[in-house]
Short mmCIF file of C-alpha atoms in Angstrom, two decimals:
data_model
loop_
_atom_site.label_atom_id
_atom_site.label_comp_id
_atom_site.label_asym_id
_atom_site.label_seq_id
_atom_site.Cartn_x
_atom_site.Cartn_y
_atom_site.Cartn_z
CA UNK A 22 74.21 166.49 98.61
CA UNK A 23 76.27 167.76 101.39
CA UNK A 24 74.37 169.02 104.81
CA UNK A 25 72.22 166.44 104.11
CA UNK A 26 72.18 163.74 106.99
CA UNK A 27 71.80 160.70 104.69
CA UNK A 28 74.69 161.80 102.26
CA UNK A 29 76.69 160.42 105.45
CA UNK A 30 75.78 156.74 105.12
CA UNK A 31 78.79 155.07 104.80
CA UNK A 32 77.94 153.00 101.79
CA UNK A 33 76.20 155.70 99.79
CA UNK A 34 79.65 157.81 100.19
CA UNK A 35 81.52 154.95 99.63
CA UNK A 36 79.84 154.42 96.12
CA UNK A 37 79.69 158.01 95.21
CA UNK A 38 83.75 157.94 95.70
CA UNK A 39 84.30 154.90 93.62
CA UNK A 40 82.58 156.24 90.85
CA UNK A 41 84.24 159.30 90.74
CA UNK A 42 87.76 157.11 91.20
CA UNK A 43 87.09 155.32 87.80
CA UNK A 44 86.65 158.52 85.96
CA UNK A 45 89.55 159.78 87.41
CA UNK A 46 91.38 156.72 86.61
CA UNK A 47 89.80 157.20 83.23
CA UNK A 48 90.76 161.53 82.30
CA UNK A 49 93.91 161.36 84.69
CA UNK A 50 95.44 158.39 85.89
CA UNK A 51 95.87 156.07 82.77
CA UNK A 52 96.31 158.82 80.08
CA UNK A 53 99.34 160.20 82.32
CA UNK A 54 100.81 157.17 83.09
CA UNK A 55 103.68 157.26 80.58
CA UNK A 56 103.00 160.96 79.69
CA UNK A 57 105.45 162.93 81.32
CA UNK A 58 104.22 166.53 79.89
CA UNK A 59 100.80 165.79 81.09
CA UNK A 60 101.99 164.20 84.29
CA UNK A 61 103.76 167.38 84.94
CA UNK A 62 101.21 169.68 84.01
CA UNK A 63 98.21 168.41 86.16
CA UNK A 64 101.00 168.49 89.47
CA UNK A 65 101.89 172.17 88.82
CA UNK A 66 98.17 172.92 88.66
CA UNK A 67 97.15 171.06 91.68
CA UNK A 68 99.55 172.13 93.46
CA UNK A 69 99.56 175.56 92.93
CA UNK A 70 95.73 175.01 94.36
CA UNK A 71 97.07 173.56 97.31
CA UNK A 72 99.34 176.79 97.77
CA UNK A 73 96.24 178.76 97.13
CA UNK A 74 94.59 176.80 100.07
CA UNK A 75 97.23 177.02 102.39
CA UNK A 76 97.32 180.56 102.36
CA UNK A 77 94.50 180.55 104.12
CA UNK A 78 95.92 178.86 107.45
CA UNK A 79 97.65 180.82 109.77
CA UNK A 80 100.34 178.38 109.61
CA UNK A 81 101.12 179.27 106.11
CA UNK A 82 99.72 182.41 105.31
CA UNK A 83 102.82 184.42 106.15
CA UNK A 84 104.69 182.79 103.61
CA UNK A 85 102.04 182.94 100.92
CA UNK A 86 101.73 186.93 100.85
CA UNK A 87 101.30 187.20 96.98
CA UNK A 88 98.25 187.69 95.08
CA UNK A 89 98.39 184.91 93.16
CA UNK A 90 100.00 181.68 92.75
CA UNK A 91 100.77 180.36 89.17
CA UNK A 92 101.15 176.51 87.98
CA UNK A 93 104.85 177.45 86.55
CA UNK A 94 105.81 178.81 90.18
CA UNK A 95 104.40 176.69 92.16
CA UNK A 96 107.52 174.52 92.56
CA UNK A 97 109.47 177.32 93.81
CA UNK A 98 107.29 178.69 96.07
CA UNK A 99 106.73 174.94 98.00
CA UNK A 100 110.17 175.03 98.16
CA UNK A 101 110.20 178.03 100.47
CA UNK A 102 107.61 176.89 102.54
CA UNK A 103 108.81 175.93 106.53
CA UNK A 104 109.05 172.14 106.97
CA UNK A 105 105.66 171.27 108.99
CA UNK A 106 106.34 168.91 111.99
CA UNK A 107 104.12 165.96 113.88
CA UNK A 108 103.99 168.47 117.10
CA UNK A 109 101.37 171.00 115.11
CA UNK A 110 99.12 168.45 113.87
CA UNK A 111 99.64 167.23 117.43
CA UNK A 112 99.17 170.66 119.01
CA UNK A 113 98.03 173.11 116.56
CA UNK A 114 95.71 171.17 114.22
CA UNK A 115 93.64 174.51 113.12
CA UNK A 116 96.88 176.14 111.88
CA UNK A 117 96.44 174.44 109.33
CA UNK A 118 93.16 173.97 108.72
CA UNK A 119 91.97 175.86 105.51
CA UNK A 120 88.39 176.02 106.45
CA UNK A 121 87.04 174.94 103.17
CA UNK A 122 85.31 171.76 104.18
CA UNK A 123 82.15 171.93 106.45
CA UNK A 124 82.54 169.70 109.33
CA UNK A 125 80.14 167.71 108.58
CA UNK A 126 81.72 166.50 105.61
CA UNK A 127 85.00 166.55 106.94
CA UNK A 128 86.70 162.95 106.80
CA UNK A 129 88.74 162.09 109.70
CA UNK A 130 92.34 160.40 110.17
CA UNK A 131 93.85 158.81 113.31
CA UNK A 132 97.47 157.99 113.88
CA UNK A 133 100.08 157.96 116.53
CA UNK A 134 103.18 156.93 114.74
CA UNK A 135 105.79 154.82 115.81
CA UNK A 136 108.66 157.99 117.51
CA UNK A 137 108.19 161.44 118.22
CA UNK A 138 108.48 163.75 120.89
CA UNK A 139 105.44 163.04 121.96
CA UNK A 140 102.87 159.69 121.51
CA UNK A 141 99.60 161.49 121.57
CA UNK A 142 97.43 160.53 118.99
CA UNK A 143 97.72 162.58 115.40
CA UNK A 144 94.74 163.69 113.41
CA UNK A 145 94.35 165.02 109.81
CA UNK A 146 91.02 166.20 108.18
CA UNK A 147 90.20 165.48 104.55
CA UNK A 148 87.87 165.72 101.78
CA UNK A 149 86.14 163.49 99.74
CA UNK A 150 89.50 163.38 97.85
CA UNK A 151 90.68 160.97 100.33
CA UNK A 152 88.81 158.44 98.54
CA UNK A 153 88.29 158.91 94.93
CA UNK A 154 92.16 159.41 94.55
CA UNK A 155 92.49 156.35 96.85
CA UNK A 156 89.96 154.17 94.06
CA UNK A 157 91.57 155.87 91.19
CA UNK A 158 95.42 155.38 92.05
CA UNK A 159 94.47 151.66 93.01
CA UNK A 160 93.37 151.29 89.45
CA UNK A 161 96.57 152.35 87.84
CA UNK A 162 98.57 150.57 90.88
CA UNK A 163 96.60 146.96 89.36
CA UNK A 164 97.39 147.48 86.65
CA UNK A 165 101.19 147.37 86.95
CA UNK A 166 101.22 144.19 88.06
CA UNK A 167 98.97 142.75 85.63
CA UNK A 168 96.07 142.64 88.36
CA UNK A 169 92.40 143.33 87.72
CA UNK A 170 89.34 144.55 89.24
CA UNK A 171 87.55 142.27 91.11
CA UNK A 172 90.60 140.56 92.14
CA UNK A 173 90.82 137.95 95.27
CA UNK A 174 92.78 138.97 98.29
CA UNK A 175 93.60 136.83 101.67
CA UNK A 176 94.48 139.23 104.27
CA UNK A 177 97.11 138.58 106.61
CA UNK A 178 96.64 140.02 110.39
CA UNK A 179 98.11 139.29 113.68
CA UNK A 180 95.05 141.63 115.83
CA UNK A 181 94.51 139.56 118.38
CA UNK A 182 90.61 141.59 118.37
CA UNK A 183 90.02 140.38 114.34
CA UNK A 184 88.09 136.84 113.96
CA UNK A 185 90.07 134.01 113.07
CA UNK A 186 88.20 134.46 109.28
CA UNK A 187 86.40 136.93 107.79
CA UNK A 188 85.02 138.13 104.50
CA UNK A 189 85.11 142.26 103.60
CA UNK A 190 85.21 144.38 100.32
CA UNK A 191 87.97 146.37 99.27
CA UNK A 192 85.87 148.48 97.27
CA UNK A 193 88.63 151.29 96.77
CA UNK A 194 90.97 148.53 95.89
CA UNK A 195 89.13 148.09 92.22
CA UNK A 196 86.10 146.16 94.64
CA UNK A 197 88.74 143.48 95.87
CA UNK A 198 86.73 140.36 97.58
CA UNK A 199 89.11 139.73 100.59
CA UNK A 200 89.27 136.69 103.13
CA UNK A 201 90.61 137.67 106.05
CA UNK A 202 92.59 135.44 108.23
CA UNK A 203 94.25 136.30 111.48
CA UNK A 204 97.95 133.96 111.19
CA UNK A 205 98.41 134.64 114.89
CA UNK A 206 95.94 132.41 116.41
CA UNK A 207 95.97 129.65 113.73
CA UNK A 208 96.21 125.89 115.21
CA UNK A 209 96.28 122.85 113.54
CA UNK A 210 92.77 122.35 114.38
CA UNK A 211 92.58 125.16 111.56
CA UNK A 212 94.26 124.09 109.11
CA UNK A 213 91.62 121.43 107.03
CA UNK A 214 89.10 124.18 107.31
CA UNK A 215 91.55 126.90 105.95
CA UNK A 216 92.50 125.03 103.19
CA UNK A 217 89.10 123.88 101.84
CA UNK A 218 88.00 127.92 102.22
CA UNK A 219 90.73 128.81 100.39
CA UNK A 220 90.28 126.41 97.50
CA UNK A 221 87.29 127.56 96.77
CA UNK A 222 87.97 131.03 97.24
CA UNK A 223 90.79 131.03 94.57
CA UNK A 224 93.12 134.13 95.85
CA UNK A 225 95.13 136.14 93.77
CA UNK A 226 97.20 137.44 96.15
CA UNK A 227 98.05 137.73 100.15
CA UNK A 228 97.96 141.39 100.93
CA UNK A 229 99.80 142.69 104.80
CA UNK A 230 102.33 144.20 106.76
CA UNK A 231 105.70 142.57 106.66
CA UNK A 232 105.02 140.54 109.82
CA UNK A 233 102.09 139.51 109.05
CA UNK A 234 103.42 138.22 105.71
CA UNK A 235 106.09 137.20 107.51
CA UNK A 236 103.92 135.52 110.35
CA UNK A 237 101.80 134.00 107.61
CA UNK A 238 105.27 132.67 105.96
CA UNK A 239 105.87 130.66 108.97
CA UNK A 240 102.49 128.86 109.10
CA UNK A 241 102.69 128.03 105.69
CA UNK A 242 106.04 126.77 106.51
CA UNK A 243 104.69 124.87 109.37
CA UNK A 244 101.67 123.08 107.64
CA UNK A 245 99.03 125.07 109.38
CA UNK A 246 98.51 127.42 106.47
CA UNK A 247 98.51 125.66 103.08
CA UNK A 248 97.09 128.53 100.81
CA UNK A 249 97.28 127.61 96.96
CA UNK A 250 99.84 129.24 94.34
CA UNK A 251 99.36 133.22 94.53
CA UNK A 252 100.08 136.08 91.83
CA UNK A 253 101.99 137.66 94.44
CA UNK A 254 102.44 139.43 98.02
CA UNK A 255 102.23 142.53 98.62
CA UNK A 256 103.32 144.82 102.26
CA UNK A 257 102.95 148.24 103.39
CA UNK A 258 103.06 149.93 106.12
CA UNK A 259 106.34 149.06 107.66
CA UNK A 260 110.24 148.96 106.17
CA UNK A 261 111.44 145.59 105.03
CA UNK A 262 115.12 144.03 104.95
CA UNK A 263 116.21 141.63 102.45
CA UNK A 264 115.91 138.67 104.66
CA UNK A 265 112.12 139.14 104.71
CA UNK A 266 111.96 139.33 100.99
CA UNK A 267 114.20 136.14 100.59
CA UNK A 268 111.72 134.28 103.09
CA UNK A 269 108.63 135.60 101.68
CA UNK A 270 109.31 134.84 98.25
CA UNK A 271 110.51 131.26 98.85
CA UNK A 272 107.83 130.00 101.20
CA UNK A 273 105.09 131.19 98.96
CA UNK A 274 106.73 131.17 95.13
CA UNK A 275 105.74 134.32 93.99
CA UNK A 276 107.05 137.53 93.64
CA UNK A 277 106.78 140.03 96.81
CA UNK A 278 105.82 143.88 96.24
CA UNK A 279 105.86 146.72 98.30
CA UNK A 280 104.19 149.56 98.92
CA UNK A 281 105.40 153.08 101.16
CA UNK A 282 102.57 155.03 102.75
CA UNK A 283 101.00 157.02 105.88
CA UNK A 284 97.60 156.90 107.13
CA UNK A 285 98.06 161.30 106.66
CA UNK A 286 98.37 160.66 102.74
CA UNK A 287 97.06 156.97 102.09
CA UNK A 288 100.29 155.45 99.42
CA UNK A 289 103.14 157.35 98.52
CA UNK A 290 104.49 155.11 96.22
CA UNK A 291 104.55 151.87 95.26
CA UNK A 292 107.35 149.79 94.20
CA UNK A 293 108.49 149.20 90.66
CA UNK A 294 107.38 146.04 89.12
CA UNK A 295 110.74 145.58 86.99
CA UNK A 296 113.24 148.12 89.37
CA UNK A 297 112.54 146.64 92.70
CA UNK A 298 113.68 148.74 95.99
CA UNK A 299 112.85 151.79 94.25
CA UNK A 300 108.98 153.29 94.57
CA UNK A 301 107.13 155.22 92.27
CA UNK A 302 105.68 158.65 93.36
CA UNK A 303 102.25 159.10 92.68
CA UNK A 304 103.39 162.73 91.82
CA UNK A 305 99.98 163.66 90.29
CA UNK A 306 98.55 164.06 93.63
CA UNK A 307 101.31 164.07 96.42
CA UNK A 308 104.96 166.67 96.05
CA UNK A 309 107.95 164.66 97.54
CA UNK A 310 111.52 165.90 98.31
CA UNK A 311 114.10 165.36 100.34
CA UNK A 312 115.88 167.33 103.32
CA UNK A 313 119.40 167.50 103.70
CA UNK A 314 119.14 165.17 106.18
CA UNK A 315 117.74 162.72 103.39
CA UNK A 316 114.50 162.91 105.53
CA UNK A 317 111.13 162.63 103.26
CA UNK A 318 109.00 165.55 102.83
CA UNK A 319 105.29 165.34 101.93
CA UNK A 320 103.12 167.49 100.12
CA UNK A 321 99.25 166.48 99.69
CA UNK A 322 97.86 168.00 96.48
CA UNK A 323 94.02 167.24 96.66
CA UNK A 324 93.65 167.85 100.20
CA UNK A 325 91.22 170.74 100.77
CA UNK A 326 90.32 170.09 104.20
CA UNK A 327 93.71 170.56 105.93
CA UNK A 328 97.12 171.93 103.94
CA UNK A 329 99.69 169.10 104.82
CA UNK A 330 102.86 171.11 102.87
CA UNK A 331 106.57 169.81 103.21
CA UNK A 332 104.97 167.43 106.27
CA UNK A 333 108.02 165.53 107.80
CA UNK A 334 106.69 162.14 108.75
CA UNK A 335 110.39 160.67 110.02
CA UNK A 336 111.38 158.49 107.06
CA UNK A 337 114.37 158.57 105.40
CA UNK A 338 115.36 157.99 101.56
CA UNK A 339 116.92 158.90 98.34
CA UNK A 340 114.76 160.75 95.33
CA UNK A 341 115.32 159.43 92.06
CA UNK A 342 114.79 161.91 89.22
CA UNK A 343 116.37 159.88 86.56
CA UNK A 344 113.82 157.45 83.82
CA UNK A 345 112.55 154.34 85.03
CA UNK A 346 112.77 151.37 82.85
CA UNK A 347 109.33 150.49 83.02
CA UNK A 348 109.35 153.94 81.32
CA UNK A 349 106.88 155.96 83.85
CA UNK A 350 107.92 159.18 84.32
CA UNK A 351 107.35 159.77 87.86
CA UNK A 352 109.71 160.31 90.53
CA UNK A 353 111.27 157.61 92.76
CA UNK A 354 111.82 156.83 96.01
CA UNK A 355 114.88 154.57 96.50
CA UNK A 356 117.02 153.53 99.83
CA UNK A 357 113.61 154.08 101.99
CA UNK A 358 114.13 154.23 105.98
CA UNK A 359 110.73 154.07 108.14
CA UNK A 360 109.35 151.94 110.79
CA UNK A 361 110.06 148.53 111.33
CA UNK A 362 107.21 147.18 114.40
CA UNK A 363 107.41 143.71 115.93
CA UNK A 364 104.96 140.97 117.57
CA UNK A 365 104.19 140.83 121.28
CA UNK A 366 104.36 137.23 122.36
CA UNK A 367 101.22 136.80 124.93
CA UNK A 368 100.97 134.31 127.78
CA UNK A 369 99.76 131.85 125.57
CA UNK A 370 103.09 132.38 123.65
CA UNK A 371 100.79 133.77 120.35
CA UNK A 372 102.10 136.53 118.36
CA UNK A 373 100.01 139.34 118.49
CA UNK A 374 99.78 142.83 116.89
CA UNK A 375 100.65 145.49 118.94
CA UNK A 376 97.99 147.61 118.40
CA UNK A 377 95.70 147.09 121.33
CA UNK A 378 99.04 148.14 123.38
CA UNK A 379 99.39 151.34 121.33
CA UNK A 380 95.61 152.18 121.70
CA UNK A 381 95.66 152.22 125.30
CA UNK A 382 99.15 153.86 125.65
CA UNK A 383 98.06 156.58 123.30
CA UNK A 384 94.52 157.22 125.61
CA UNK A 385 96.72 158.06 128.73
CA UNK A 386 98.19 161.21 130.15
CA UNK A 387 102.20 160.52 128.99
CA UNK A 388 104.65 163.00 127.77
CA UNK A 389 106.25 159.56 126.07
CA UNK A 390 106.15 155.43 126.55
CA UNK A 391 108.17 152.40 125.38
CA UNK A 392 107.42 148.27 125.72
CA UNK A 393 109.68 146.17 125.95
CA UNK A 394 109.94 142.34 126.11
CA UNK A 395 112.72 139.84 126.11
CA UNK A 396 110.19 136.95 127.09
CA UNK A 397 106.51 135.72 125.64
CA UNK A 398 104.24 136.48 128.32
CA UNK A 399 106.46 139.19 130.03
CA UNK A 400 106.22 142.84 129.25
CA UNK A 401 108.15 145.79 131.01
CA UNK A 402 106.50 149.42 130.39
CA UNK A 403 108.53 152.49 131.06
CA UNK A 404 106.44 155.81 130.95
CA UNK A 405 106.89 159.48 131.28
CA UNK A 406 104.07 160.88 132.82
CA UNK A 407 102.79 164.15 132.23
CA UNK A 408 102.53 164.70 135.54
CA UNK A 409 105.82 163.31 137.51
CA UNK A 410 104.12 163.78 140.52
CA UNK A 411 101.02 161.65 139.66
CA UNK A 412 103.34 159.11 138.01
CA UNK A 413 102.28 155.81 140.33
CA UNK A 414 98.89 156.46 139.83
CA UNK A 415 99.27 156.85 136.48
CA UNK A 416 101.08 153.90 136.09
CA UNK A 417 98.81 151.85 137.98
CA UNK A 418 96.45 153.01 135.59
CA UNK A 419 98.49 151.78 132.89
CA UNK A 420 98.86 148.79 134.34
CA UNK A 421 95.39 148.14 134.52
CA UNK A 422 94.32 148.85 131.41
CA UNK A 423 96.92 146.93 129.75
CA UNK A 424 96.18 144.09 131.31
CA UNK A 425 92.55 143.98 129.81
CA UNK A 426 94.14 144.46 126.65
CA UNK A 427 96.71 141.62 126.58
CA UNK A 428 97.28 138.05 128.31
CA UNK A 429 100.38 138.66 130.44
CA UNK A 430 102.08 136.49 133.19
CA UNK A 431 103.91 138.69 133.79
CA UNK A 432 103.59 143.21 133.33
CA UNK A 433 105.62 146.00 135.23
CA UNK A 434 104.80 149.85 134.36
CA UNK A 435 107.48 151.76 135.63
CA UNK A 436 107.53 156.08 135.34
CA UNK A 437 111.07 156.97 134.31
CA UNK A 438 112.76 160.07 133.16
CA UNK A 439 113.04 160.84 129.19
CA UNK A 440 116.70 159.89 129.28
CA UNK A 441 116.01 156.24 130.72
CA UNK A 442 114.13 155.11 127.24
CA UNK A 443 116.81 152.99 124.93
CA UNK A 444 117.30 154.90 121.84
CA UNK A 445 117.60 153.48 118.15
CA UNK A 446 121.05 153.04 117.62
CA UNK A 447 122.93 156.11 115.31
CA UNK A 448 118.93 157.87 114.97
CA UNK A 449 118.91 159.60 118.67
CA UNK A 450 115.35 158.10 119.10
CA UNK A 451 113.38 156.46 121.31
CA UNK A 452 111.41 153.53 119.50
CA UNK A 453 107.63 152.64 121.49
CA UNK A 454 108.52 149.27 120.99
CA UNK A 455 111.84 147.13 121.83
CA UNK A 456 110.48 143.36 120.81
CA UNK A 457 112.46 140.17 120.06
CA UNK A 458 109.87 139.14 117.87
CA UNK A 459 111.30 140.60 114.44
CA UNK A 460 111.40 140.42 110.91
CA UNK A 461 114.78 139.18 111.57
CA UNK A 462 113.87 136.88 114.12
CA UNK A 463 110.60 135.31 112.27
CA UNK A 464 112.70 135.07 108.96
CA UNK A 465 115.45 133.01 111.04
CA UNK A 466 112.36 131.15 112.06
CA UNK A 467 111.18 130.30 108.59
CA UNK A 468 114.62 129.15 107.04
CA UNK A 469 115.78 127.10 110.19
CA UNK A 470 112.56 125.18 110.15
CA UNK A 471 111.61 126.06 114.00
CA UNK A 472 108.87 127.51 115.32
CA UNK A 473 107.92 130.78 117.70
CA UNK A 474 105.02 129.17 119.59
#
């Protein structure tokens, strides 16, 4: 079907993916599951395809100079393998490109990350691979927790640009039926109408980044959300501390699961049902080691479109080798370091996401940015143009556009030099965002019985 321009409708791709997902749930996925022989054996052989793709880039190639690359060595060989940094994608996307996939079948991925040496935009090409592994992985990843197809999710979000409801489809999420609800902008005004559409809607479970699970904690907390006993929650996307699993648990009487990923490789793990703080590898299609700087390396397996090898997103943690009691043989990750975002508080004192601030900061001409607020309604921006010498236009510019984005009494863009952005403490980076509106700050919240607003 491919070069044909109807094979690009986004629902006839989307059903030809989930398809193929449940048959690879069906030959790989489930019959692997506790299998560690076959587990092992369909990694080497992916991955020595991967290592067969990547010596096509130029990135790769000169470390790939043998004639052929065999399941049993494949391990060793990865291992030998330079680590591949942010700056190429960011820089040199086409050294590793492998050329395989037309471009108009190519699927594209956007993401800036959260620190860096530099807050342009990332972008990683894929294959249809993306999304049957994506539908078949979701399968097994049910499954664990005693979750089926067809399952009920309410969606948490703080994007002040989503509608206070909404219905979508998960459909490589076993065809999930999802109410979305943005917990940001939620009155009391809302709160007979929620609670009716929730009734009826009969959720399974809430489903969102820690602060938005955390957000939604506090309006359940707070009367304005009342949503009816759930399975469970479940995060991604950011790191958690154990005061957000403590309020998350409480507030909503279920258990709270996480889940470690990347927009470059969709989940990495997901965390063990009866070992909690310690996250399965979904080894049959992703390689994962660690540095000796306990910094997470990535391999993608399936990818044909681009060779993402020993990719170093920033994260830190421990691999686990040792069984599992839930007896899967896979690999953990355990003692997991990544991103931890906050809430911008607006002028109307609402919590918002801070992803229409990212998306403009990302469009402009800056070497490297970071927001900071100690106030709702109050934001300070310190930039490093690319151009010093254009830096108070640019920063008018900034200005501008950020003020479109955001209610603000109050916003100052300011160009500085590199060495005026506050670094993490002990990590020698600059974080985008310095926020008082926490995890730690909304958990306080919750157990202290005040509110944010």
């Amino acid at each position: 079907m491919t070069g044909h321009h109807w094979w690009h409708n986004a629902s006839l791709r989307t059903a030809a993916a989930v398809g193929e997902g449940w048959r690879l749930f069906q030959t790989v996925y489930l019959p692997g599951e506790f299998d560690r022989e076959m587990m092992e054996a369909i990694r080497r052989e992916r991955l020595a395809g991967a290592l067969r793709r990547a010596a096509r880039t130029s990135y790769f190639s000169p470390y790939l100079a043998v004639t052929r690359i065999l399941p049993e060595r494949a391990e060793s060989v990865l291992s030998c393998l330079p680590v591949l940094e942010k700056d190429v994608l960011r820089h040199r996307p086409e050294a590793v490109t492998t050329g395989l996939v037309d471009a108009w079948d190519e699927l594209r991925v956007h993401t800036s990350g959260t620190t860096g040496s530099l807050c342009r935009s990332l972008t990683t090409t894929h294959d249809d691979s993306r999304l049957t592994e994506s539908a078949a992985t979701n399968l097994r990843f049910l499954a664990a927790y005693g979750l089926s197809p067809g399952l009920r999710v309410i969606r948490a979000t703080a994007d002040p640009a989503h509608a206070p409801v909404a219905f979508e489809t998960m459909h490589y999420l076993g065809g999930a039926l999802v109410l979305r609800i943005n917990v940001s902008s939620l009155s009391s005004r809302d709160t007979s109408h929620l609670e009716r559409l929730c009734a009826d809607f009969k959720p399974d479970i809430l489903w969102g980044q820690p602060l938005e699970a955390l957000l939604a904690a506090l309006r359940q907390s707070e009367g304005t959300l009342r949503l009816p006993r759930l399975s469970a929650v479940f995060t991604h996307g950011d790191s958690f501390d154990a005061g957000t699993r403590e309020t998350i648990t409480q507030v909503f009487g279920c258990p709270h699961y996480d889940q470690y990923g990347l927009q470059e490789f969709g989940r990495v793990g997901w965390e063990c049902p009866q070992s909690l703080g310690t996250y399965h590898v979904e080894e049959e299609r992703l390689a994962v080691s660690v540095d000796d700087d306990s910094q997470i390396l990535i391999s993608s397996l399936t990818n044909r479109a681009m060779s993402l090898l020993r990719y170093r997103p920033g994260d830190g943690g421990r691999l686990m080798r040792e069984p599992c009691p839930c007896g899967r043989p896979h690999a953990r990750i355990t003692g997991l370091v990544g991103r931890k975002r906050a809430l911008i508080a607006d002028a109307d004192d609402t919590l918002v996401n801070v992803k229409p601030v990212r998306a403009v900061l990302d469009r402009m001409p800056l070497h490297r940015w970071q927001v900071r607020q100690e106030e709702a309604g109050r934001l300070e921006v310190l930039i490093v143009p690319v151009d010093p010498a254009d830096g108070a236009r640019t920063a008018e510019e900034v200005r501008v556009a950020l003020s479109q984005a955001v209610r603000l009494h109050e916003l100052t863009v300011r160009p500085v030099e590199l060495v005026e952005l506050a670094t993490a403490a002990g990590t020698g980076k600059a974080p985008q965002f310095c926020l008082f509106t926490t995890q730690h700050t909304l958990s306080d919240s919750v157990a202290q019985g005040t509110s944010l607003r």
